[in-house]
Coordinates of C-alpha atoms in Angstrom, one line a residue:
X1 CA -30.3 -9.3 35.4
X2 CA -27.3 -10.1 32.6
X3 CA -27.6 -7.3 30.1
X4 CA -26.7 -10.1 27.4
X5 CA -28.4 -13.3 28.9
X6 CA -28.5 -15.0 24.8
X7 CA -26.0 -17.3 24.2
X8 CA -25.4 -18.5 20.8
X9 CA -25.6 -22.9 19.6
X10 CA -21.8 -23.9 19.4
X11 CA -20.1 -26.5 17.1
X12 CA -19.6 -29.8 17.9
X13 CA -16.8 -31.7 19.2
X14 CA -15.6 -32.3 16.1
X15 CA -15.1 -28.8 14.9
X16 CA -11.7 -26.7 15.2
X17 CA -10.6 -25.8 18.9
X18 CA -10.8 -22.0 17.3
X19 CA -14.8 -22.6 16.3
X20 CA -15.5 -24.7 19.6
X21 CA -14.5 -21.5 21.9
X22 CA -16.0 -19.0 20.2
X23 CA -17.4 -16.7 22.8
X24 CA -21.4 -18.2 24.0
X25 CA -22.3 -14.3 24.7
X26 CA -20.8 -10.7 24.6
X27 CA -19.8 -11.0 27.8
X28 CA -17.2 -13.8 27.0
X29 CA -16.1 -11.4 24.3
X30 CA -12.7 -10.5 24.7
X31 CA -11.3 -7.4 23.3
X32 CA -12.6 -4.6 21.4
X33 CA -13.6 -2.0 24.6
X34 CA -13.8 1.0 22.5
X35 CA -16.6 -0.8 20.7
X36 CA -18.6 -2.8 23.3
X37 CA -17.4 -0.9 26.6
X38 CA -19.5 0.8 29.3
X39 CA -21.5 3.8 27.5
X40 CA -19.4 2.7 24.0
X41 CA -21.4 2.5 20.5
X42 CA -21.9 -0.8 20.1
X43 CA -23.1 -1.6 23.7
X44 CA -25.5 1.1 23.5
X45 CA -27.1 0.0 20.3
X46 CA -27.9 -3.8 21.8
X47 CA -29.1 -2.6 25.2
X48 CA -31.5 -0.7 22.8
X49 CA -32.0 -3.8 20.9
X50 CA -31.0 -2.3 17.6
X51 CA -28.2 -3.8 15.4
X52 CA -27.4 -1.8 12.7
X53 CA -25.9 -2.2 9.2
X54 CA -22.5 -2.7 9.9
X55 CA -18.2 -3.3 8.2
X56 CA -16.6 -4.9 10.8
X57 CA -12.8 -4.1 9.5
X58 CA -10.0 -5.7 11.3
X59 CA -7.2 -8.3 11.4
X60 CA -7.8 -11.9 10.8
X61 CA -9.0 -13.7 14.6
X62 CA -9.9 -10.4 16.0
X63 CA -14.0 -11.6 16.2
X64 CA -15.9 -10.3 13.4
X65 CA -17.5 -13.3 12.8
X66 CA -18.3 -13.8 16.8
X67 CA -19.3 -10.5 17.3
X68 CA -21.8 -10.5 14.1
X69 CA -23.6 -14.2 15.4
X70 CA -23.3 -12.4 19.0
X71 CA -24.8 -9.4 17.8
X72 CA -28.0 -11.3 16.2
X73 CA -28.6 -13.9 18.9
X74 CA -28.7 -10.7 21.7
X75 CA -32.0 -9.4 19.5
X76 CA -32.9 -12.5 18.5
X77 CA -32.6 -12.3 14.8
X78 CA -32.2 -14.8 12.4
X79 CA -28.2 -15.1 11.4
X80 CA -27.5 -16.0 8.1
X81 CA -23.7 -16.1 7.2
X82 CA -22.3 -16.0 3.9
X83 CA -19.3 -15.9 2.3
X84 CA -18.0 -13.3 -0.7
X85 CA -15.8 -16.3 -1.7
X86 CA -18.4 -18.8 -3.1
X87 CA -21.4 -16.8 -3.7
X88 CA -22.7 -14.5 -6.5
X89 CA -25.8 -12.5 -7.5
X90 CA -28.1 -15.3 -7.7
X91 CA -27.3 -16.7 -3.8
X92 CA -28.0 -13.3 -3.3
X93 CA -30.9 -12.9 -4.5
X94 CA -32.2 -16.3 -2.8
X95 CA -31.2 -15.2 0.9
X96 CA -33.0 -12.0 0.1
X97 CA -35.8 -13.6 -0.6
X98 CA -36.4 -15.6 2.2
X99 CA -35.6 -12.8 4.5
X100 CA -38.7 -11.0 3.2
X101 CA -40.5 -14.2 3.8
X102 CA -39.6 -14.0 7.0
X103 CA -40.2 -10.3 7.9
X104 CA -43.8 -11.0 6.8
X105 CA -44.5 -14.5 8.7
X106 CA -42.7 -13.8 12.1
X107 CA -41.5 -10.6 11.6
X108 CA -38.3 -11.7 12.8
X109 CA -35.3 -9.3 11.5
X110 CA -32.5 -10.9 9.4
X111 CA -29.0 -10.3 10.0
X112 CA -26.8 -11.5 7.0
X113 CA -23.2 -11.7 7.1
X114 CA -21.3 -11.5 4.1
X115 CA -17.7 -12.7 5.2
X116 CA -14.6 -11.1 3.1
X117 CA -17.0 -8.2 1.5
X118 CA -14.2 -6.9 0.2
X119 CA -14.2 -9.8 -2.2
X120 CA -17.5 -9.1 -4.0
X121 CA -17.6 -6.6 -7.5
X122 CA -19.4 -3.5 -7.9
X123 CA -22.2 -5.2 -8.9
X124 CA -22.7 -7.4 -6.1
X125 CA -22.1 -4.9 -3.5
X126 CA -25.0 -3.1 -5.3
X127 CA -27.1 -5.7 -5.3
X128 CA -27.4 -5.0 -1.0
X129 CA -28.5 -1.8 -1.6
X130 CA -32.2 -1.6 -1.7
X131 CA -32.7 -4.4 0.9
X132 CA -30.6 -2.4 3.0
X133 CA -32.5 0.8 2.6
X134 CA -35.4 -0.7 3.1
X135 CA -34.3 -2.4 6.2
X136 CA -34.9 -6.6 4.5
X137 CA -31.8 -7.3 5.8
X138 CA -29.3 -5.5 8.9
X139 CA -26.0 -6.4 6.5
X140 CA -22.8 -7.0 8.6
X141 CA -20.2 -7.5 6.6
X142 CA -16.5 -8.2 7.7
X143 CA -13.1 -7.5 6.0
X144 CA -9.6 -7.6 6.3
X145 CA -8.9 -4.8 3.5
X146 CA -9.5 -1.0 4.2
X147 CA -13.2 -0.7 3.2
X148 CA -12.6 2.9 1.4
X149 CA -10.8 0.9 -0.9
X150 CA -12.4 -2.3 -1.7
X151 CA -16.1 -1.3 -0.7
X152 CA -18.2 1.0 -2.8
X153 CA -19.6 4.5 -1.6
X154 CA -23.5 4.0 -1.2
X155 CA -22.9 0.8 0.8
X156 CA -20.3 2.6 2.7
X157 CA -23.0 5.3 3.6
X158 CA -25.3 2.9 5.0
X159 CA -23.4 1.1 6.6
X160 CA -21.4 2.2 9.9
X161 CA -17.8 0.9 9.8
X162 CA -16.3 -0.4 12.9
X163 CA -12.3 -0.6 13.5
X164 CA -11.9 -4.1 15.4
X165 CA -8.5 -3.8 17.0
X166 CA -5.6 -6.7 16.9
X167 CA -6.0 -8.2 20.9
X168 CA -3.7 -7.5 22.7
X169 CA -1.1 -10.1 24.5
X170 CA -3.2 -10.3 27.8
X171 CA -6.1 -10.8 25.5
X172 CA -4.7 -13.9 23.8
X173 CA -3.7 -15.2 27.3
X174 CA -6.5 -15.4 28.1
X175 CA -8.1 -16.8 25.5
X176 CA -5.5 -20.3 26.1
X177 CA -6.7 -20.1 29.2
X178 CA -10.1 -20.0 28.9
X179 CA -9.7 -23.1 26.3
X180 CA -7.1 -25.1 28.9
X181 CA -9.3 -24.7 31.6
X182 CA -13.2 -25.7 29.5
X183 CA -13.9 -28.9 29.9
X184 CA -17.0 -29.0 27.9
X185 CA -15.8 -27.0 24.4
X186 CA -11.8 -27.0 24.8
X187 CA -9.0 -28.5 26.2
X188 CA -10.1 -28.7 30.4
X189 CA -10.7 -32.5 30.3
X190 CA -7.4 -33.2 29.3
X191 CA -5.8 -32.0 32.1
X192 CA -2.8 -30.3 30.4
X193 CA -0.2 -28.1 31.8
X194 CA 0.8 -25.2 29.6
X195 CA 4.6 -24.0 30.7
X196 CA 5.0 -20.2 31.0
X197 CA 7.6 -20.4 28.0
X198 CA 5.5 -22.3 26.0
X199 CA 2.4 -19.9 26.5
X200 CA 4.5 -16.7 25.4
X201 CA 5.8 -18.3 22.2
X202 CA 1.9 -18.5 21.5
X203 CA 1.2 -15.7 22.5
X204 CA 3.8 -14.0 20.3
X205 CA 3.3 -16.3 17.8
X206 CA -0.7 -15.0 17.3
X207 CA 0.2 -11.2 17.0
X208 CA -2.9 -10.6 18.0
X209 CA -5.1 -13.3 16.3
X210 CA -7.2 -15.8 18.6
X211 CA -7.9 -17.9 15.8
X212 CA -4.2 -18.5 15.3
X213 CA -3.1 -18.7 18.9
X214 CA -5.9 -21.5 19.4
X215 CA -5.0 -23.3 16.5
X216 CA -1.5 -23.4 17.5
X217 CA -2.8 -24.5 21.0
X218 CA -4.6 -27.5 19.5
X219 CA -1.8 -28.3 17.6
X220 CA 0.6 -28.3 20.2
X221 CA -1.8 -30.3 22.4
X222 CA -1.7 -33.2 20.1
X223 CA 1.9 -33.6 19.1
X224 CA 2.3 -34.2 23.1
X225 CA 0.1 -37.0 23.3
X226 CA 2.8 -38.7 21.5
X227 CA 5.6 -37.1 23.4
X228 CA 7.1 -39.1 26.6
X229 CA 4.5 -36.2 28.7
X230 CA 0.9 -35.9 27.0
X231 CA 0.4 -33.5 29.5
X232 CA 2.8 -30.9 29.8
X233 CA 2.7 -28.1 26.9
X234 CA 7.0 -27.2 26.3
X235 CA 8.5 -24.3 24.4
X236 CA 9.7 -27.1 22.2
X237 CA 6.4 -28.7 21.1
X238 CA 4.8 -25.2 20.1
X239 CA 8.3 -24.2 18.7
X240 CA 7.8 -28.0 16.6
X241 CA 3.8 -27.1 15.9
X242 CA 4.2 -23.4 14.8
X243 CA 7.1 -24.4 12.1
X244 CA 7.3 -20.8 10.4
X245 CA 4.9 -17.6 11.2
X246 CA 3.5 -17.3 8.5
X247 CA 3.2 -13.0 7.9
X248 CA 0.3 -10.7 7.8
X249 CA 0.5 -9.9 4.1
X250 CA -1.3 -9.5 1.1
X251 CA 0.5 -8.5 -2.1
X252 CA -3.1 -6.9 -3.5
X253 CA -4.4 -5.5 -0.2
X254 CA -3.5 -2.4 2.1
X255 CA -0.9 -4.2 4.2
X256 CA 1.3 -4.5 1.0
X257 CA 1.1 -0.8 0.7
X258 CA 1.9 -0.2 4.2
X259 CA 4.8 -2.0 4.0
X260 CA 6.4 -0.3 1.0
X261 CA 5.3 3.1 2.3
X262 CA 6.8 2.0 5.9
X263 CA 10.2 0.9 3.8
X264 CA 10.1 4.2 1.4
X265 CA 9.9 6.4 4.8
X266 CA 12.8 4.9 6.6
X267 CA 15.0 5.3 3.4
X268 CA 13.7 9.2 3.3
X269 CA 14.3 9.5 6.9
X270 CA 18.3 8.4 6.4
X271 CA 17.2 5.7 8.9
X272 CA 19.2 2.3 7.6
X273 CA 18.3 0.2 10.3
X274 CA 14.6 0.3 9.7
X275 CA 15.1 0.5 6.0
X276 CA 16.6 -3.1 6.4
X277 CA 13.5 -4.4 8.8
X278 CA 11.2 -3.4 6.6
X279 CA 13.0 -5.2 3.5
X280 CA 13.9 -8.4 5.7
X281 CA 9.8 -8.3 6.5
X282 CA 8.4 -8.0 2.8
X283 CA 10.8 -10.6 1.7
X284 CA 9.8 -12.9 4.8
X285 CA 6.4 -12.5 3.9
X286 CA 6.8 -13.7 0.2
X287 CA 6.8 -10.4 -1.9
X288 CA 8.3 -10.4 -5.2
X289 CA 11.8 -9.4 -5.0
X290 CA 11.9 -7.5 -8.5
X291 CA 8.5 -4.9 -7.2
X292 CA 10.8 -3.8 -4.0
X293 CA 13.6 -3.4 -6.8
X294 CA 11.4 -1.4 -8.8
X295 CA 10.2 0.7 -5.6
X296 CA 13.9 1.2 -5.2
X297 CA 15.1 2.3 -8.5
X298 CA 11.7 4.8 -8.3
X299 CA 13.2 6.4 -4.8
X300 CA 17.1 6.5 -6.1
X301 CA 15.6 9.2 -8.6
X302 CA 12.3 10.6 -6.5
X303 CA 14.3 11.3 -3.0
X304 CA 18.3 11.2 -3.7
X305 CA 18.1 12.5 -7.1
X306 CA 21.4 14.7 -8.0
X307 CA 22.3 14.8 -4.7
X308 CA 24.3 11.2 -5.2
X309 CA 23.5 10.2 -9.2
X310 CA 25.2 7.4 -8.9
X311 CA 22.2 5.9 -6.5
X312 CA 20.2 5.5 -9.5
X313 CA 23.3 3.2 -11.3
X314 CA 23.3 1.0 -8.2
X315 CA 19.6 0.8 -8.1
X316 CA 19.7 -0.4 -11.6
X317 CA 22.6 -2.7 -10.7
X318 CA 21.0 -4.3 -7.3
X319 CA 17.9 -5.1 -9.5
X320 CA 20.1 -6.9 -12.3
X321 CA 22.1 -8.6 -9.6
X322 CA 18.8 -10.1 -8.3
X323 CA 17.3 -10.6 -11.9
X324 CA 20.9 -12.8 -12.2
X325 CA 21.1 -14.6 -8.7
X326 CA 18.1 -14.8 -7.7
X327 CA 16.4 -15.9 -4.0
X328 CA 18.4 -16.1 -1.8
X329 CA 22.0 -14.3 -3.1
X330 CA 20.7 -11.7 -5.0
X331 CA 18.5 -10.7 -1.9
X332 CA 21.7 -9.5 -0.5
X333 CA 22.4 -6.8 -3.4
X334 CA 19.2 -5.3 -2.5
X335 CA 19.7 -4.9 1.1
X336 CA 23.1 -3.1 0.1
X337 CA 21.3 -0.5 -1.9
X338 CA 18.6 -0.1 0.8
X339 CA 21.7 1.0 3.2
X340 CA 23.3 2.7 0.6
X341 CA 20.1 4.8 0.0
X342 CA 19.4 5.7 3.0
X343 CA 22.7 7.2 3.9
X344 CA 22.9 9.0 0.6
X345 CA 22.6 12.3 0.6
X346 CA 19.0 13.6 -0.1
X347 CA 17.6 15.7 -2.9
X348 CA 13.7 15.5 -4.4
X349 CA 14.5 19.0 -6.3
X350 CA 14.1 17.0 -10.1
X351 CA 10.7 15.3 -8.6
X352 CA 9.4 18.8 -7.8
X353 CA 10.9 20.5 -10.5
X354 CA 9.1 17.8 -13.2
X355 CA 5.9 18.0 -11.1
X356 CA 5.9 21.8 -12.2
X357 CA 6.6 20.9 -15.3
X358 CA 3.9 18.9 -15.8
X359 CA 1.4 21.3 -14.5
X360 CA 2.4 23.5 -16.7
X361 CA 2.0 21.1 -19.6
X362 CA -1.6 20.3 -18.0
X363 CA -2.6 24.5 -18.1
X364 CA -1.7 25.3 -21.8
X365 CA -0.6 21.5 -24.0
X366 CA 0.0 23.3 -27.3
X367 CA 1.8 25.9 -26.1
X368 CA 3.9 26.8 -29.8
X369 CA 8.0 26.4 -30.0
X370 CA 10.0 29.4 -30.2
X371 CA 11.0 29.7 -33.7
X372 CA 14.6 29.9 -33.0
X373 CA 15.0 26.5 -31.5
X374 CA 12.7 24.5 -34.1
X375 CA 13.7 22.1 -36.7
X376 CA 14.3 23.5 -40.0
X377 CA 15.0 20.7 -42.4
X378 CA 13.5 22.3 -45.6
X379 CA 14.4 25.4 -47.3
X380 CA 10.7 26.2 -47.2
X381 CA 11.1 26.2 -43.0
X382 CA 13.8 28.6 -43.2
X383 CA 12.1 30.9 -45.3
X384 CA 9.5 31.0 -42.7
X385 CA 11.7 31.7 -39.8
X386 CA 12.3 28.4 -38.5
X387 CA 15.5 28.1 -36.5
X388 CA 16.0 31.6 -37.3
X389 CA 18.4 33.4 -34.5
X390 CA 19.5 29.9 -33.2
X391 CA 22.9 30.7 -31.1
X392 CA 25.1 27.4 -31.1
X393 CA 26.2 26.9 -27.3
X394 CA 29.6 25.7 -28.4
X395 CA 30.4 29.1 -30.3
X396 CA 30.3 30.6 -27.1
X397 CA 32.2 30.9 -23.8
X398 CA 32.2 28.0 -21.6
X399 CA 29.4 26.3 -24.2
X400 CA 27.2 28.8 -22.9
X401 CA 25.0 31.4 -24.2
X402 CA 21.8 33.4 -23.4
X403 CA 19.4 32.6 -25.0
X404 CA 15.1 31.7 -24.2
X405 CA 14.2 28.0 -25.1
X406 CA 10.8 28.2 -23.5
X407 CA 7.6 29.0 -24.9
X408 CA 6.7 32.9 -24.4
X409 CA 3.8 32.2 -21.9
X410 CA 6.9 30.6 -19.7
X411 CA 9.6 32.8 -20.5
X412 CA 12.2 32.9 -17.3
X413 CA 10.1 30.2 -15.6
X414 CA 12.6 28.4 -13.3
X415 CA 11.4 24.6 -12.4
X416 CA 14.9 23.1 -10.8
X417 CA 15.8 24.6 -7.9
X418 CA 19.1 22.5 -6.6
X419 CA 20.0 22.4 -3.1
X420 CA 22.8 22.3 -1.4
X421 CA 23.5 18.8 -0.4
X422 CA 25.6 16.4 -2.1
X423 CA 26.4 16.6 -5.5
X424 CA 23.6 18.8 -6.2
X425 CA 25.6 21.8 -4.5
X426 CA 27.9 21.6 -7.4
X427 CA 25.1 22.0 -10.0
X428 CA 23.6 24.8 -7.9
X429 CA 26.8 26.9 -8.3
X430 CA 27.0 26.2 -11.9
X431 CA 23.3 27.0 -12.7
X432 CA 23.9 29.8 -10.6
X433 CA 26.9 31.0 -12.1
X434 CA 25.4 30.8 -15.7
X435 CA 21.8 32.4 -14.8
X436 CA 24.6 35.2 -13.3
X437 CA 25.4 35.2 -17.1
X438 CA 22.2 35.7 -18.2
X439 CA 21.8 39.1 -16.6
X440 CA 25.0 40.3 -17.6
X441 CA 26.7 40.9 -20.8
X442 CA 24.9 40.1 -24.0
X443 CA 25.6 37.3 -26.2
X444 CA 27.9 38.7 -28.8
X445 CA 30.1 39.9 -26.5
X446 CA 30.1 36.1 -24.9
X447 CA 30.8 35.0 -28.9
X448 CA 34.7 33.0 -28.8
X449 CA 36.6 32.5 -31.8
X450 CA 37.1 29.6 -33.6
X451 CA 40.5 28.7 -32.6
X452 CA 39.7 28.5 -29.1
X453 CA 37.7 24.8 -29.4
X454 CA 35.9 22.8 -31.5
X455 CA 33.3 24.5 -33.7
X456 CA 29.7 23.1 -34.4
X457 CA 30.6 20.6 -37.1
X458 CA 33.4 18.6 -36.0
X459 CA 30.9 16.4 -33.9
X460 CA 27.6 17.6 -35.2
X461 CA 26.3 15.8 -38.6
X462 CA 26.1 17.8 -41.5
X463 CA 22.9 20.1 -41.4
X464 CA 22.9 21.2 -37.9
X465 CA 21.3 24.5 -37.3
X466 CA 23.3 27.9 -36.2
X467 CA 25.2 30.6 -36.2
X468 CA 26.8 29.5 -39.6
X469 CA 23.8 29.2 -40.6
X470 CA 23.8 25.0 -42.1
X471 CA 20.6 23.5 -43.1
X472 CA 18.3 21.6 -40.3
X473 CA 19.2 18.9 -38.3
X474 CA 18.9 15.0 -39.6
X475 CA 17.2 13.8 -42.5
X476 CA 14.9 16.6 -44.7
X477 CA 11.6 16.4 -42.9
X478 CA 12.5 14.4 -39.9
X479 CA 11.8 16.4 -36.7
X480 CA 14.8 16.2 -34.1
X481 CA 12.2 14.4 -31.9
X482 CA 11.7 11.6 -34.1
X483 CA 15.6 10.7 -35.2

């Protein structure tokens, strides 16, 4: 006895080689063990005859569309496919309808699938809720798009989400096969002869996707009915029928942000080669030029930092070189700062140190200003202590003197903590050196005379605050933070 003796009604022979072979049971089904192999969860739940609410997630031609009519035919429920794209609340609402209808003539179950869930709002995803709580409908929906993302929480915890797996090269072999050789819903009655060449550009061609590779196939067959052999499938007619590959991509969805994590990685890594491949791919696949240089200016100052400053000049440069050139030249001025960050030296000590910062920021906003280092633009601010003990840096050895800028909760808080790679080793031994200071002598005795340099005045504007004691800084009333 088959343990799935169902088959499902095909298309005519009108329709798509792709929707002509789509599989006439589960045993046809190719791919997907981990789901419907000996003893796996899938295969269990039909040979109990139970199809549960379901997220098919996978690649486009990877059969979540076949598996969701194969899955309803096996317990002979109604199927009822609709798409996220063209429908709304009130087709919703219709379908709903009539599956209650028909749980209380024939009691036959009704398995609805909502094609590219992802694509529906809040409120149409909720709108499945109820019906599938109180079993109306088994919902199988399928999506290309990570459904933690685009699918919302209650749906998500009714609904069991099955990984469907890109097929693999064998897979998709013999899939063409399968087509070549039917004479009844593919190619078989044609008689053609698909060279071994021609059958791996296909095969790599697809990356996994049936739909693609069948397409293809179909394509290929007719461009060599008007070639000097009808019959005989080349490298060259599939090389003339695929034209361009055109990339797995979506500039909203999850492989965009793969991508740009996979590209931000290799640059951390120092790895320049597949810093470059992952560039080369984005921009094959049609994303915007100026986002990668954004992503690029962001790294320059999140993972080389002081290590090389000069990464975030270039940075800025590649993505006004672009802005100017354009597709294709100014692609090339981004592929030299993608090498050039990657081999730079490597520092996120300012991207921690900020991230500190900020927290502390978060704990205690209103944190008061040490009177010493506020603005005192009035006499009525000096009288109350504002600026009050303010050392001028310049008045001192090496324009630098001890002295406490943050607020008292933070006093001696260190956030930047250089290392010792690139640049950054330099500013690591003068912070060093000056912190040194700080637990040495005492400021008077760091205090320089006049003579030795220029005083606070000859390139400060009148009014500065200090040790000579001048009014506030800028305009009366005007805080430094403002000017």
């Amino acid at each position: 006895m088959e343990l799935f003796p169902r088959e499902v009604e095909h298309p005519k022979k009108s329709a798509p080689l792709a929707d002509r072979m789509r599989p006439a049971s589960l045993d046809e089904f190719v791919g997907q063990e981990h789901l419907l192999g000996p003893g796996k969860i899938l295969r269990v739940a039909l040979q109990q005859g139970e199809v549960p609410s379901l997220i098919l997630w996978g690649p486009p031609g990877t059969g979540k569309t076949s598996l969701a009519m194969l899955m309803a035919s096996h317990v002979k429920a109604t199927f009822v496919p609709f798409s996220a794209v063209v429908s709304g609340i009130k087709e919703i609402k219709e379908v709903i309808a009539e599956a209650e209808r028909r749980g209380r003539g024939t009691r036959e179950r009704t398995v609805l699938f909502v094609d590219e869930i992802h694509r529906f709002n809040k409120a149409q995803q909720d709108a499945f809720l109820p019906h599938v709580e109180r079993g109306t409908i088994v919902l199988v929906g399928a999506t290309t798009e990570n459904p933690s993302f685009e699918v919302i929480a209650p749906l998500l915890s009714r609904a069991k989400v099955l990984v469907l797996q890109p097929l693999t090269d064998a897979d998709i072999r013999g899939i063409l096969q399968r087509a070549l050789a039917d004479p009844r819903r593919g190619l078989g009655a044609r008689g053609l002869a698909l060279e071994a060449e021609a059958e791996e550009a296909i095969v790599r061609w697809a990356n996994g996707d049936a739909r693609s590779a069948l397409n293809l196939l179909e394509l290929s067959a007719r461009l060599a009915e008007a070639s000097a052999e009808p019959r005989r499938l080349t490298a060259a007619v599939v090389q003339e029928a695929s034209q361009q590959r055109s990339l797995l991509y979506d500039k909203g969805g999850e492989e965009h942000y793969n991508l740009i994590s996979a590209m931000h990685k290799s640059l951390r890594g120092s790895d320049p080669d597949a810093a470059l491949y992952w560039l080369a791919r984005m921009l094959a696949s049609g994303e915007e030029p100026l986002y990668i240089a954004r992503r690029l200016v962001r790294f320059a100052s999140e993972d080389v930092g002081n290590a090389d400053p000069s990464a975030l000049s270039l940075a800025l440069a590649a993505r006004d070189s672009y802005h100017f050139l354009g597709s294709p030249e100014g692609e090339l001025a981004l592929a030299q700062l993608v090498v050039y960050l990657a081999v730079a030296p490597k520092s996120n000590a300012v991207y921690v140190a900020f991230a500190a910062a900020r927290a502390d920021v978060a704990a205690a906003p209103a944190d008061p200003v040490p009177m010493h280092i506020r603005n005192a633009p009035t006499g009525l601010m000096k009288e109350l202590g504002y600026a009050d003990g303010y050392k001028y840096a310049h008045d001192y050895a090496g324009a630098y003197v001890e002295q406490e800028y943050l607020p008292d909760r933070l006093r001696g808080r260190q956030y930047y903590r250089p290392t010792d790679r690139g640049q950054e080793a330099e500013i690591g031994r003068r912070l060093a050196a000056w912190r040194r200071r700080q637990r040495g002598r005492p400021a008077e005795e760091q205090q320089r005379g006049g003579e030795a340099g220029p005083r606070r005045g000859a390139s400060e504007p009148q009014g500065g605050t200090g040790a000579a004691g001048q009014q506030g800084e800028g305009r009366a009333g005007k805080p430094d933070s403002q000017k």
